[in-house]
mmCIF file with all atom_site columns, C-alpha atoms in Angstrom:
data_model
loop_
_atom_site.group_PDB
_atom_site.id
_atom_site.type_symbol
_atom_site.label_atom_id
_atom_site.label_alt_id
_atom_site.label_comp_id
_atom_site.label_asym_id
_atom_site.label_entity_id
_atom_site.label_seq_id
_atom_site.pdbx_PDB_ins_code
_atom_site.Cartn_x
_atom_site.Cartn_y
_atom_site.Cartn_z
_atom_site.occupancy
_atom_site.B_iso_or_equiv
_atom_site.pdbx_formal_charge
_atom_site.auth_seq_id
_atom_site.auth_comp_id
_atom_site.auth_asym_id
_atom_site.auth_atom_id
_atom_site.pdbx_PDB_model_num
ATOM 1   C CA . SER A 1 1   ? -0.009  -0.002 -0.002  1.00 0.00 ? 11  SER A CA 1
ATOM 2   C CA . GLN A 1 2   ? 1.030   3.584  -0.568  1.00 0.00 ? 12  GLN A CA 1
ATOM 3   C CA . THR A 1 3   ? 2.025   5.941  2.223   1.00 0.00 ? 13  THR A CA 1
ATOM 4   C CA . ILE A 1 4   ? 3.091   9.552  2.295   1.00 0.00 ? 14  ILE A CA 1
ATOM 5   C CA . HIS A 1 5   ? 5.363   11.066 4.881   1.00 0.00 ? 15  HIS A CA 1
ATOM 6   C CA . GLN A 1 6   ? 6.164   14.641 5.779   1.00 0.00 ? 16  GLN A CA 1
ATOM 7   C CA . TRP A 1 7   ? 8.738   16.029 8.149   1.00 0.00 ? 17  TRP A CA 1
ATOM 8   C CA . PRO A 1 8   ? 9.201   17.715 10.329  1.00 0.00 ? 18  PRO A CA 1
ATOM 9   C CA . ALA A 1 9   ? 5.731   17.726 11.859  1.00 0.00 ? 19  ALA A CA 1
ATOM 10  C CA . THR A 1 10  ? 6.255   21.105 13.523  1.00 0.00 ? 20  THR A CA 1
ATOM 11  C CA . LEU A 1 11  ? 8.830   23.793 12.957  1.00 0.00 ? 21  LEU A CA 1
ATOM 12  C CA . VAL A 1 12  ? 9.503   27.159 14.576  1.00 0.00 ? 22  VAL A CA 1
ATOM 13  C CA . GLN A 1 13  ? 11.912  29.334 12.636  1.00 0.00 ? 23  GLN A CA 1
ATOM 14  C CA . PRO A 1 14  ? 13.128  32.948 12.908  1.00 0.00 ? 24  PRO A CA 1
ATOM 15  C CA . VAL A 1 15  ? 12.457  35.448 10.150  1.00 0.00 ? 25  VAL A CA 1
ATOM 16  C CA . GLY A 1 16  ? 15.232  35.378 7.574   1.00 0.00 ? 26  GLY A CA 1
ATOM 17  C CA . SER A 1 17  ? 16.252  31.780 8.236   1.00 0.00 ? 27  SER A CA 1
ATOM 18  C CA . PRO A 1 18  ? 16.215  29.074 5.527   1.00 0.00 ? 28  PRO A CA 1
ATOM 19  C CA . LEU A 1 19  ? 13.579  26.379 5.211   1.00 0.00 ? 29  LEU A CA 1
ATOM 20  C CA . SER A 1 20  ? 13.509  22.819 3.963   1.00 0.00 ? 30  SER A CA 1
ATOM 21  C CA . LEU A 1 21  ? 10.399  20.650 4.234   1.00 0.00 ? 31  LEU A CA 1
ATOM 22  C CA . GLU A 1 22  ? 10.458  17.140 2.914   1.00 0.00 ? 32  GLU A CA 1
ATOM 23  C CA . CYS A 1 23  ? 7.771   14.885 1.526   1.00 0.00 ? 33  CYS A CA 1
ATOM 24  C CA . THR A 1 24  ? 8.247   11.285 0.456   1.00 0.00 ? 34  THR A CA 1
ATOM 25  C CA . VAL A 1 25  ? 5.847   8.770  -1.028  1.00 0.00 ? 35  VAL A CA 1
ATOM 26  C CA . GLU A 1 26  ? 6.228   5.018  -0.709  1.00 0.00 ? 36  GLU A CA 1
ATOM 27  C CA . GLY A 1 27  ? 4.627   2.183  -2.626  1.00 0.00 ? 37  GLY A CA 1
ATOM 28  C CA . THR A 1 28  ? 4.143   3.870  -5.984  1.00 0.00 ? 38  THR A CA 1
ATOM 29  C CA . SER A 1 29  ? 6.215   5.068  -8.929  1.00 0.00 ? 39  SER A CA 1
ATOM 30  C CA . ASN A 1 30  ? 6.262   8.364  -10.791 1.00 0.00 ? 40  ASN A CA 1
ATOM 31  C CA . PRO A 1 31  ? 3.469   9.990  -8.780  1.00 0.00 ? 41  PRO A CA 1
ATOM 32  C CA . ASN A 1 32  ? 2.247   13.513 -9.399  1.00 0.00 ? 42  ASN A CA 1
ATOM 33  C CA . LEU A 1 33  ? 3.230   15.554 -6.336  1.00 0.00 ? 43  LEU A CA 1
ATOM 34  C CA . TYR A 1 34  ? 1.742   18.724 -4.877  1.00 0.00 ? 44  TYR A CA 1
ATOM 35  C CA . TRP A 1 35  ? 2.608   21.290 -2.188  1.00 0.00 ? 45  TRP A CA 1
ATOM 36  C CA . TYR A 1 36  ? -0.196  23.275 -0.567  1.00 0.00 ? 46  TYR A CA 1
ATOM 37  C CA . ARG A 1 37  ? -0.263  25.922 2.138   1.00 0.00 ? 47  ARG A CA 1
ATOM 38  C CA . GLN A 1 38  ? -3.196  26.366 4.481   1.00 0.00 ? 48  GLN A CA 1
ATOM 39  C CA . ALA A 1 39  ? -3.585  29.516 6.552   1.00 0.00 ? 49  ALA A CA 1
ATOM 40  C CA . ALA A 1 40  ? -5.382  29.159 9.872   1.00 0.00 ? 50  ALA A CA 1
ATOM 41  C CA . GLY A 1 41  ? -9.084  28.462 9.337   1.00 0.00 ? 51  GLY A CA 1
ATOM 42  C CA . ARG A 1 42  ? -8.787  28.720 5.576   1.00 0.00 ? 52  ARG A CA 1
ATOM 43  C CA . GLY A 1 43  ? -8.738  26.528 2.509   1.00 0.00 ? 53  GLY A CA 1
ATOM 44  C CA . LEU A 1 44  ? -5.695  25.160 0.697   1.00 0.00 ? 54  LEU A CA 1
ATOM 45  C CA . GLN A 1 45  ? -3.574  27.203 -1.690  1.00 0.00 ? 55  GLN A CA 1
ATOM 46  C CA . LEU A 1 46  ? -1.678  25.233 -4.313  1.00 0.00 ? 56  LEU A CA 1
ATOM 47  C CA . LEU A 1 47  ? 1.980   26.275 -4.323  1.00 0.00 ? 57  LEU A CA 1
ATOM 48  C CA . PHE A 1 48  ? 3.773   23.815 -6.603  1.00 0.00 ? 58  PHE A CA 1
ATOM 49  C CA . TYR A 1 49  ? 3.122   20.611 -8.456  1.00 0.00 ? 59  TYR A CA 1
ATOM 50  C CA . SER A 1 50  ? 5.361   18.128 -10.217 1.00 0.00 ? 60  SER A CA 1
ATOM 51  C CA . VAL A 1 51  ? 4.651   15.425 -12.803 1.00 0.00 ? 61  VAL A CA 1
ATOM 52  C CA . GLY A 1 52  ? 8.195   14.026 -12.833 1.00 0.00 ? 62  GLY A CA 1
ATOM 53  C CA . ILE A 1 53  ? 11.776  14.331 -11.611 1.00 0.00 ? 63  ILE A CA 1
ATOM 54  C CA . GLY A 1 54  ? 13.042  17.868 -12.113 1.00 0.00 ? 64  GLY A CA 1
ATOM 55  C CA . GLN A 1 55  ? 9.669   19.066 -13.431 1.00 0.00 ? 65  GLN A CA 1
ATOM 56  C CA . ILE A 1 56  ? 8.202   21.751 -11.190 1.00 0.00 ? 66  ILE A CA 1
ATOM 57  C CA . SER A 1 57  ? 5.304   24.092 -11.891 1.00 0.00 ? 67  SER A CA 1
ATOM 58  C CA . SER A 1 58  ? 4.820   27.124 -9.682  1.00 0.00 ? 68  SER A CA 1
ATOM 59  C CA . GLU A 1 59  ? 1.336   28.392 -9.011  1.00 0.00 ? 69  GLU A CA 1
ATOM 60  C CA . VAL A 1 60  ? 2.013   31.373 -6.777  1.00 0.00 ? 70  VAL A CA 1
ATOM 61  C CA . PRO A 1 61  ? 5.054   33.663 -7.093  1.00 0.00 ? 71  PRO A CA 1
ATOM 62  C CA . GLN A 1 62  ? 6.695   34.054 -3.685  1.00 0.00 ? 72  GLN A CA 1
ATOM 63  C CA . ASN A 1 63  ? 9.926   33.390 -1.847  1.00 0.00 ? 73  ASN A CA 1
ATOM 64  C CA . LEU A 1 64  ? 9.389   29.640 -1.789  1.00 0.00 ? 74  LEU A CA 1
ATOM 65  C CA . SER A 1 65  ? 10.766  27.087 -4.208  1.00 0.00 ? 75  SER A CA 1
ATOM 66  C CA . ALA A 1 66  ? 10.300  23.370 -4.760  1.00 0.00 ? 76  ALA A CA 1
ATOM 67  C CA . SER A 1 67  ? 12.494  20.591 -6.040  1.00 0.00 ? 77  SER A CA 1
ATOM 68  C CA . ARG A 1 68  ? 12.076  16.934 -6.904  1.00 0.00 ? 78  ARG A CA 1
ATOM 69  C CA . PRO A 1 69  ? 15.497  15.335 -6.703  1.00 0.00 ? 79  PRO A CA 1
ATOM 70  C CA . GLN A 1 70  ? 14.128  11.785 -6.724  1.00 0.00 ? 80  GLN A CA 1
ATOM 71  C CA . ASP A 1 71  ? 11.005  10.165 -8.126  1.00 0.00 ? 81  ASP A CA 1
ATOM 72  C CA . ARG A 1 72  ? 9.166   10.019 -4.810  1.00 0.00 ? 82  ARG A CA 1
ATOM 73  C CA . GLN A 1 73  ? 10.722  12.953 -2.978  1.00 0.00 ? 83  GLN A CA 1
ATOM 74  C CA . PHE A 1 74  ? 9.388   16.494 -3.058  1.00 0.00 ? 84  PHE A CA 1
ATOM 75  C CA . ILE A 1 75  ? 11.099  19.308 -1.176  1.00 0.00 ? 85  ILE A CA 1
ATOM 76  C CA . LEU A 1 76  ? 9.830   22.784 -0.326  1.00 0.00 ? 86  LEU A CA 1
ATOM 77  C CA . SER A 1 77  ? 12.493  25.374 0.375   1.00 0.00 ? 87  SER A CA 1
ATOM 78  C CA . SER A 1 78  ? 13.113  29.004 1.152   1.00 0.00 ? 88  SER A CA 1
ATOM 79  C CA . LYS A 1 79  ? 16.343  30.960 1.442   1.00 0.00 ? 89  LYS A CA 1
ATOM 80  C CA . LYS A 1 80  ? 14.870  33.563 3.800   1.00 0.00 ? 90  LYS A CA 1
ATOM 81  C CA . LEU A 1 81  ? 11.586  33.051 5.610   1.00 0.00 ? 91  LEU A CA 1
ATOM 82  C CA . LEU A 1 82  ? 9.032   35.819 6.018   1.00 0.00 ? 92  LEU A CA 1
ATOM 83  C CA . LEU A 1 83  ? 6.422   36.149 8.775   1.00 0.00 ? 93  LEU A CA 1
ATOM 84  C CA . SER A 1 84  ? 3.772   35.532 6.131   1.00 0.00 ? 94  SER A CA 1
ATOM 85  C CA . ASP A 1 85  ? 5.238   32.086 5.406   1.00 0.00 ? 95  ASP A CA 1
ATOM 86  C CA . SER A 1 86  ? 3.700   30.771 8.632   1.00 0.00 ? 96  SER A CA 1
ATOM 87  C CA . GLY A 1 87  ? 1.051   28.166 8.014   1.00 0.00 ? 97  GLY A CA 1
ATOM 88  C CA . PHE A 1 88  ? 0.249   24.507 7.612   1.00 0.00 ? 98  PHE A CA 1
ATOM 89  C CA . TYR A 1 89  ? 2.055   22.904 4.662   1.00 0.00 ? 99  TYR A CA 1
ATOM 90  C CA . LEU A 1 90  ? 0.541   19.849 3.084   1.00 0.00 ? 100 LEU A CA 1
ATOM 91  C CA . CYS A 1 91  ? 2.015   17.510 0.519   1.00 0.00 ? 101 CYS A CA 1
ATOM 92  C CA . ALA A 1 92  ? -0.197  15.338 -1.662  1.00 0.00 ? 102 ALA A CA 1
ATOM 93  C CA . TRP A 1 93  ? 0.180   12.804 -4.437  1.00 0.00 ? 103 TRP A CA 1
ATOM 94  C CA . THR A 1 94  ? -1.849  11.259 -7.218  1.00 0.00 ? 104 THR A CA 1
ATOM 95  C CA . PRO A 1 95  ? -1.076  8.095  -9.185  1.00 0.00 ? 105 PRO A CA 1
ATOM 96  C CA . ALA A 1 96  ? 0.677   8.417  -12.516 1.00 0.00 ? 106 ALA A CA 1
ATOM 97  C CA . THR A 1 97  ? -1.886  6.129  -14.146 1.00 0.00 ? 107 THR A CA 1
ATOM 98  C CA . GLY A 1 98  ? -5.451  5.093  -13.520 1.00 0.00 ? 108 GLY A CA 1
ATOM 99  C CA . SER A 1 99  ? -7.616  7.323  -11.344 1.00 0.00 ? 109 SER A CA 1
ATOM 100 C CA . GLN A 1 100 ? -5.504  10.447 -11.136 1.00 0.00 ? 110 GLN A CA 1
ATOM 101 C CA . GLU A 1 101 ? -8.070  12.904 -9.878  1.00 0.00 ? 111 GLU A CA 1
ATOM 102 C CA . THR A 1 102 ? -8.093  11.922 -6.213  1.00 0.00 ? 112 THR A CA 1
ATOM 103 C CA . GLN A 1 103 ? -5.304  13.403 -4.119  1.00 0.00 ? 113 GLN A CA 1
ATOM 104 C CA . TYR A 1 104 ? -3.831  11.657 -1.098  1.00 0.00 ? 114 TYR A CA 1
ATOM 105 C CA . PHE A 1 105 ? -2.473  13.954 1.588   1.00 0.00 ? 115 PHE A CA 1
ATOM 106 C CA . GLY A 1 106 ? 0.335   13.685 4.069   1.00 0.00 ? 116 GLY A CA 1
ATOM 107 C CA . PRO A 1 107 ? -0.021  14.636 7.741   1.00 0.00 ? 117 PRO A CA 1
ATOM 108 C CA . GLY A 1 108 ? 1.312   18.146 7.175   1.00 0.00 ? 118 GLY A CA 1
ATOM 109 C CA . THR A 1 109 ? 4.005   20.390 8.655   1.00 0.00 ? 119 THR A CA 1
ATOM 110 C CA . ARG A 1 110 ? 3.033   23.278 10.876  1.00 0.00 ? 120 ARG A CA 1
ATOM 111 C CA . LEU A 1 111 ? 5.452   26.173 10.387  1.00 0.00 ? 121 LEU A CA 1
ATOM 112 C CA . LEU A 1 112 ? 5.616   29.167 12.657  1.00 0.00 ? 122 LEU A CA 1
ATOM 113 C CA . VAL A 1 113 ? 7.897   32.021 11.652  1.00 0.00 ? 123 VAL A CA 1
ATOM 114 C CA . LEU A 1 114 ? 8.747   34.421 14.464  1.00 0.00 ? 124 LEU A CA 1
ATOM 115 C CA . SER B 2 1   ? -7.114  31.945 -6.224  1.00 0.00 ? 1   SER B CA 1
ATOM 116 C CA . GLN B 2 2   ? -9.952  29.972 -4.657  1.00 0.00 ? 2   GLN B CA 1
ATOM 117 C CA . GLN B 2 3   ? -12.574 28.601 -6.991  1.00 0.00 ? 3   GLN B CA 1
ATOM 118 C CA . GLY B 2 4   ? -14.988 27.061 -4.540  1.00 0.00 ? 4   GLY B CA 1
ATOM 119 C CA . GLU B 2 5   ? -16.802 28.738 -1.714  1.00 0.00 ? 5   GLU B CA 1
ATOM 120 C CA . GLU B 2 6   ? -18.522 26.646 0.917   1.00 0.00 ? 6   GLU B CA 1
ATOM 121 C CA . ASP B 2 7   ? -21.655 27.636 2.736   1.00 0.00 ? 7   ASP B CA 1
ATOM 122 C CA . PRO B 2 8   ? -22.135 27.784 5.646   1.00 0.00 ? 8   PRO B CA 1
ATOM 123 C CA . GLN B 2 9   ? -18.689 28.569 7.037   1.00 0.00 ? 9   GLN B CA 1
ATOM 124 C CA . ALA B 2 10  ? -19.648 26.826 10.273  1.00 0.00 ? 10  ALA B CA 1
ATOM 125 C CA . LEU B 2 11  ? -22.400 24.399 11.198  1.00 0.00 ? 11  LEU B CA 1
ATOM 126 C CA . SER B 2 12  ? -23.387 23.004 14.604  1.00 0.00 ? 12  SER B CA 1
ATOM 127 C CA . ILE B 2 13  ? -25.888 20.162 14.830  1.00 0.00 ? 13  ILE B CA 1
ATOM 128 C CA . GLN B 2 14  ? -27.025 17.497 17.254  1.00 0.00 ? 14  GLN B CA 1
ATOM 129 C CA . GLU B 2 15  ? -25.884 13.904 16.826  1.00 0.00 ? 15  GLU B CA 1
ATOM 130 C CA . GLY B 2 16  ? -28.350 12.019 14.658  1.00 0.00 ? 16  GLY B CA 1
ATOM 131 C CA . GLU B 2 17  ? -29.328 15.057 12.584  1.00 0.00 ? 17  GLU B CA 1
ATOM 132 C CA . ASN B 2 18  ? -28.413 15.531 8.956   1.00 0.00 ? 18  ASN B CA 1
ATOM 133 C CA . ALA B 2 19  ? -25.734 18.002 7.904   1.00 0.00 ? 19  ALA B CA 1
ATOM 134 C CA . THR B 2 20  ? -25.835 19.774 4.547   1.00 0.00 ? 20  THR B CA 1
ATOM 135 C CA . MET B 2 21  ? -22.944 21.785 3.145   1.00 0.00 ? 21  MET B CA 1
ATOM 136 C CA . ASN B 2 22  ? -22.945 23.683 -0.127  1.00 0.00 ? 22  ASN B CA 1
ATOM 137 C CA . CYS B 2 23  ? -20.185 24.603 -2.535  1.00 0.00 ? 23  CYS B CA 1
ATOM 138 C CA . SER B 2 24  ? -20.265 27.099 -5.383  1.00 0.00 ? 24  SER B CA 1
ATOM 139 C CA . TYR B 2 25  ? -17.640 27.487 -8.070  1.00 0.00 ? 25  TYR B CA 1
ATOM 140 C CA . LYS B 2 26  ? -16.975 29.849 -10.931 1.00 0.00 ? 26  LYS B CA 1
ATOM 141 C CA . THR B 2 27  ? -15.597 28.054 -13.989 1.00 0.00 ? 27  THR B CA 1
ATOM 142 C CA . SER B 2 28  ? -16.285 24.883 -15.948 1.00 0.00 ? 28  SER B CA 1
ATOM 143 C CA . ILE B 2 29  ? -15.060 21.763 -14.198 1.00 0.00 ? 29  ILE B CA 1
ATOM 144 C CA . ASN B 2 30  ? -14.061 18.210 -14.990 1.00 0.00 ? 30  ASN B CA 1
ATOM 145 C CA . ASN B 2 31  ? -14.953 16.916 -11.538 1.00 0.00 ? 31  ASN B CA 1
ATOM 146 C CA . LEU B 2 32  ? -15.766 18.064 -8.027  1.00 0.00 ? 32  LEU B CA 1
ATOM 147 C CA . GLN B 2 33  ? -14.496 16.376 -4.899  1.00 0.00 ? 33  GLN B CA 1
ATOM 148 C CA . TRP B 2 34  ? -15.198 16.598 -1.196  1.00 0.00 ? 34  TRP B CA 1
ATOM 149 C CA . TYR B 2 35  ? -12.466 16.187 1.427   1.00 0.00 ? 35  TYR B CA 1
ATOM 150 C CA . ARG B 2 36  ? -12.523 16.054 5.183   1.00 0.00 ? 36  ARG B CA 1
ATOM 151 C CA . GLN B 2 37  ? -9.911  17.451 7.557   1.00 0.00 ? 37  GLN B CA 1
ATOM 152 C CA . ASN B 2 38  ? -9.728  16.711 11.236  1.00 0.00 ? 38  ASN B CA 1
ATOM 153 C CA . SER B 2 39  ? -8.139  19.491 13.278  1.00 0.00 ? 39  SER B CA 1
ATOM 154 C CA . GLY B 2 40  ? -4.413  19.760 12.590  1.00 0.00 ? 40  GLY B CA 1
ATOM 155 C CA . ARG B 2 41  ? -4.346  16.807 10.226  1.00 0.00 ? 41  ARG B CA 1
ATOM 156 C CA . GLY B 2 42  ? -4.095  16.137 6.524   1.00 0.00 ? 42  GLY B CA 1
ATOM 157 C CA . LEU B 2 43  ? -7.094  15.937 4.229   1.00 0.00 ? 43  LEU B CA 1
ATOM 158 C CA . VAL B 2 44  ? -8.930  12.705 3.493   1.00 0.00 ? 44  VAL B CA 1
ATOM 159 C CA . HIS B 2 45  ? -10.795 12.176 0.242   1.00 0.00 ? 45  HIS B CA 1
ATOM 160 C CA . LEU B 2 46  ? -14.510 11.444 0.695   1.00 0.00 ? 46  LEU B CA 1
ATOM 161 C CA . ILE B 2 47  ? -16.149 11.359 -2.689  1.00 0.00 ? 47  ILE B CA 1
ATOM 162 C CA . LEU B 2 48  ? -15.720 12.465 -6.304  1.00 0.00 ? 48  LEU B CA 1
ATOM 163 C CA . ILE B 2 49  ? -18.483 13.408 -8.723  1.00 0.00 ? 49  ILE B CA 1
ATOM 164 C CA . ARG B 2 50  ? -17.791 13.992 -12.398 1.00 0.00 ? 50  ARG B CA 1
ATOM 165 C CA . SER B 2 51  ? -19.264 16.847 -14.435 1.00 0.00 ? 51  SER B CA 1
ATOM 166 C CA . ASN B 2 52  ? -21.627 14.475 -16.270 1.00 0.00 ? 52  ASN B CA 1
ATOM 167 C CA . GLU B 2 53  ? -23.047 13.070 -13.018 1.00 0.00 ? 53  GLU B CA 1
ATOM 168 C CA . ARG B 2 54  ? -25.817 14.620 -10.956 1.00 0.00 ? 54  ARG B CA 1
ATOM 169 C CA . GLU B 2 55  ? -25.819 12.574 -7.761  1.00 0.00 ? 55  GLU B CA 1
ATOM 170 C CA . LYS B 2 56  ? -23.576 10.115 -5.988  1.00 0.00 ? 56  LYS B CA 1
ATOM 171 C CA . HIS B 2 57  ? -23.782 8.152  -2.748  1.00 0.00 ? 57  HIS B CA 1
ATOM 172 C CA . SER B 2 58  ? -21.169 6.633  -0.487  1.00 0.00 ? 58  SER B CA 1
ATOM 173 C CA . GLY B 2 59  ? -22.363 5.218  2.824   1.00 0.00 ? 59  GLY B CA 1
ATOM 174 C CA . ARG B 2 60  ? -23.927 8.101  4.777   1.00 0.00 ? 60  ARG B CA 1
ATOM 175 C CA . LEU B 2 61  ? -22.708 10.642 2.212   1.00 0.00 ? 61  LEU B CA 1
ATOM 176 C CA . ARG B 2 62  ? -24.760 12.013 -0.647  1.00 0.00 ? 62  ARG B CA 1
ATOM 177 C CA . VAL B 2 63  ? -23.321 14.480 -3.129  1.00 0.00 ? 63  VAL B CA 1
ATOM 178 C CA . THR B 2 64  ? -25.212 16.398 -5.769  1.00 0.00 ? 64  THR B CA 1
ATOM 179 C CA . LEU B 2 65  ? -23.836 18.462 -8.618  1.00 0.00 ? 65  LEU B CA 1
ATOM 180 C CA . ASP B 2 66  ? -25.673 21.112 -10.613 1.00 0.00 ? 66  ASP B CA 1
ATOM 181 C CA . THR B 2 67  ? -23.373 22.323 -13.376 1.00 0.00 ? 67  THR B CA 1
ATOM 182 C CA . SER B 2 68  ? -25.934 24.861 -14.619 1.00 0.00 ? 68  SER B CA 1
ATOM 183 C CA . LYS B 2 69  ? -25.817 26.591 -11.240 1.00 0.00 ? 69  LYS B CA 1
ATOM 184 C CA . LYS B 2 70  ? -22.145 25.747 -10.671 1.00 0.00 ? 70  LYS B CA 1
ATOM 185 C CA . SER B 2 71  ? -22.922 24.319 -7.283  1.00 0.00 ? 71  SER B CA 1
ATOM 186 C CA . SER B 2 72  ? -22.649 21.111 -5.278  1.00 0.00 ? 72  SER B CA 1
ATOM 187 C CA . SER B 2 73  ? -23.957 19.919 -1.949  1.00 0.00 ? 73  SER B CA 1
ATOM 188 C CA . LEU B 2 74  ? -22.718 17.344 0.525   1.00 0.00 ? 74  LEU B CA 1
ATOM 189 C CA . LEU B 2 75  ? -25.249 15.689 2.792   1.00 0.00 ? 75  LEU B CA 1
ATOM 190 C CA . ILE B 2 76  ? -24.150 13.654 5.793   1.00 0.00 ? 76  ILE B CA 1
ATOM 191 C CA . THR B 2 77  ? -27.047 11.655 7.157   1.00 0.00 ? 77  THR B CA 1
ATOM 192 C CA . ALA B 2 78  ? -27.459 10.500 10.766  1.00 0.00 ? 78  ALA B CA 1
ATOM 193 C CA . SER B 2 79  ? -24.429 12.461 11.890  1.00 0.00 ? 79  SER B CA 1
ATOM 194 C CA . ARG B 2 80  ? -22.112 11.244 14.605  1.00 0.00 ? 80  ARG B CA 1
ATOM 195 C CA . ALA B 2 81  ? -19.782 13.097 16.956  1.00 0.00 ? 81  ALA B CA 1
ATOM 196 C CA . ALA B 2 82  ? -16.900 11.583 14.986  1.00 0.00 ? 82  ALA B CA 1
ATOM 197 C CA . ASP B 2 83  ? -18.060 13.507 11.908  1.00 0.00 ? 83  ASP B CA 1
ATOM 198 C CA . THR B 2 84  ? -16.841 16.699 13.581  1.00 0.00 ? 84  THR B CA 1
ATOM 199 C CA . ALA B 2 85  ? -14.271 18.122 11.151  1.00 0.00 ? 85  ALA B CA 1
ATOM 200 C CA . SER B 2 86  ? -13.804 20.677 8.394   1.00 0.00 ? 86  SER B CA 1
ATOM 201 C CA . TYR B 2 87  ? -15.153 19.756 4.967   1.00 0.00 ? 87  TYR B CA 1
ATOM 202 C CA . PHE B 2 88  ? -13.730 21.157 1.746   1.00 0.00 ? 88  PHE B CA 1
ATOM 203 C CA . CYS B 2 89  ? -14.898 21.010 -1.829  1.00 0.00 ? 89  CYS B CA 1
ATOM 204 C CA . ALA B 2 90  ? -12.281 20.954 -4.554  1.00 0.00 ? 90  ALA B CA 1
ATOM 205 C CA . THR B 2 91  ? -12.706 21.344 -8.292  1.00 0.00 ? 91  THR B CA 1
ATOM 206 C CA . GLY B 2 92  ? -10.641 19.675 -10.977 1.00 0.00 ? 92  GLY B CA 1
ATOM 207 C CA . MET B 2 93  ? -10.636 21.473 -14.269 1.00 0.00 ? 93  MET B CA 1
ATOM 208 C CA . ASP B 2 94  ? -8.111  20.035 -16.671 1.00 0.00 ? 94  ASP B CA 1
ATOM 209 C CA . SER B 2 95  ? -5.724  17.220 -17.412 1.00 0.00 ? 95  SER B CA 1
ATOM 210 C CA . SER B 2 96  ? -3.068  18.580 -15.065 1.00 0.00 ? 96  SER B CA 1
ATOM 211 C CA . TYR B 2 97  ? -5.013  17.054 -12.159 1.00 0.00 ? 97  TYR B CA 1
ATOM 212 C CA . LYS B 2 98  ? -4.643  20.242 -10.143 1.00 0.00 ? 98  LYS B CA 1
ATOM 213 C CA . LEU B 2 99  ? -7.392  20.904 -7.622  1.00 0.00 ? 99  LEU B CA 1
ATOM 214 C CA . ILE B 2 100 ? -8.708  24.257 -6.479  1.00 0.00 ? 100 ILE B CA 1
ATOM 215 C CA . PHE B 2 101 ? -10.010 24.130 -2.926  1.00 0.00 ? 101 PHE B CA 1
ATOM 216 C CA . GLY B 2 102 ? -12.738 26.140 -1.283  1.00 0.00 ? 102 GLY B CA 1
ATOM 217 C CA . SER B 2 103 ? -12.496 27.740 2.124   1.00 0.00 ? 103 SER B CA 1
ATOM 218 C CA . GLY B 2 104 ? -14.288 24.922 3.948   1.00 0.00 ? 104 GLY B CA 1
ATOM 219 C CA . THR B 2 105 ? -17.211 24.322 6.310   1.00 0.00 ? 105 THR B CA 1
ATOM 220 C CA . ARG B 2 106 ? -16.448 23.608 9.958   1.00 0.00 ? 106 ARG B CA 1
ATOM 221 C CA . LEU B 2 107 ? -18.913 21.006 11.204  1.00 0.00 ? 107 LEU B CA 1
ATOM 222 C CA . LEU B 2 108 ? -19.506 20.404 14.906  1.00 0.00 ? 108 LEU B CA 1
ATOM 223 C CA . VAL B 2 109 ? -21.679 17.449 15.856  1.00 0.00 ? 109 VAL B CA 1
ATOM 224 C CA . ARG B 2 110 ? -22.767 17.688 19.475  1.00 0.00 ? 110 ARG B CA 1
ATOM 225 C CA . PRO B 2 111 ? -23.175 14.372 21.340  1.00 0.00 ? 111 PRO B CA 1
#
């Protein structure tokens, strides 16, 4: 069966510090991968998605970036965090074949920038 | 940008009652999905309805889709305290399999 992991679960970082959040998927090959951010009490905002290694599409221009160094690894990064980067970051995946509409979410990373 | 808007933003009902949540969207869609999120957790997929379908059932869930009105509703029958969560609609519009999420309905089911 497929599983998706995110770490860390919680992170407190000072303004101006770098960021690296990791997402990995097990039990499937060549998944589509997605990064979302959720502000408190709000819906999800799609940040990046990837359909393959090295292929990243950005949805919202900001100081975040994403990379996919391996087939089942998706990383969200920042060189200098802003206060507005605080939020709940969710990674999701869909299968490469078959029913690709349904997204499967990881447990999320709660980021607080102080 | 958010495509879907849920209504109401918050709903409080007694256990055993039915809960109805509505979602409106703005553009043509390929499918519409409903997800559930327990506090501080990831989202869990509940049900998907395609643009050529009008109604779908899954257990205690019933989803309707009216593409002429660009709206959908999620009905949870015989609610339980464990149904307490936030519920989001999400629209899929093209072959990229991206989803646009609404702002969610917070459901509280009182025991």
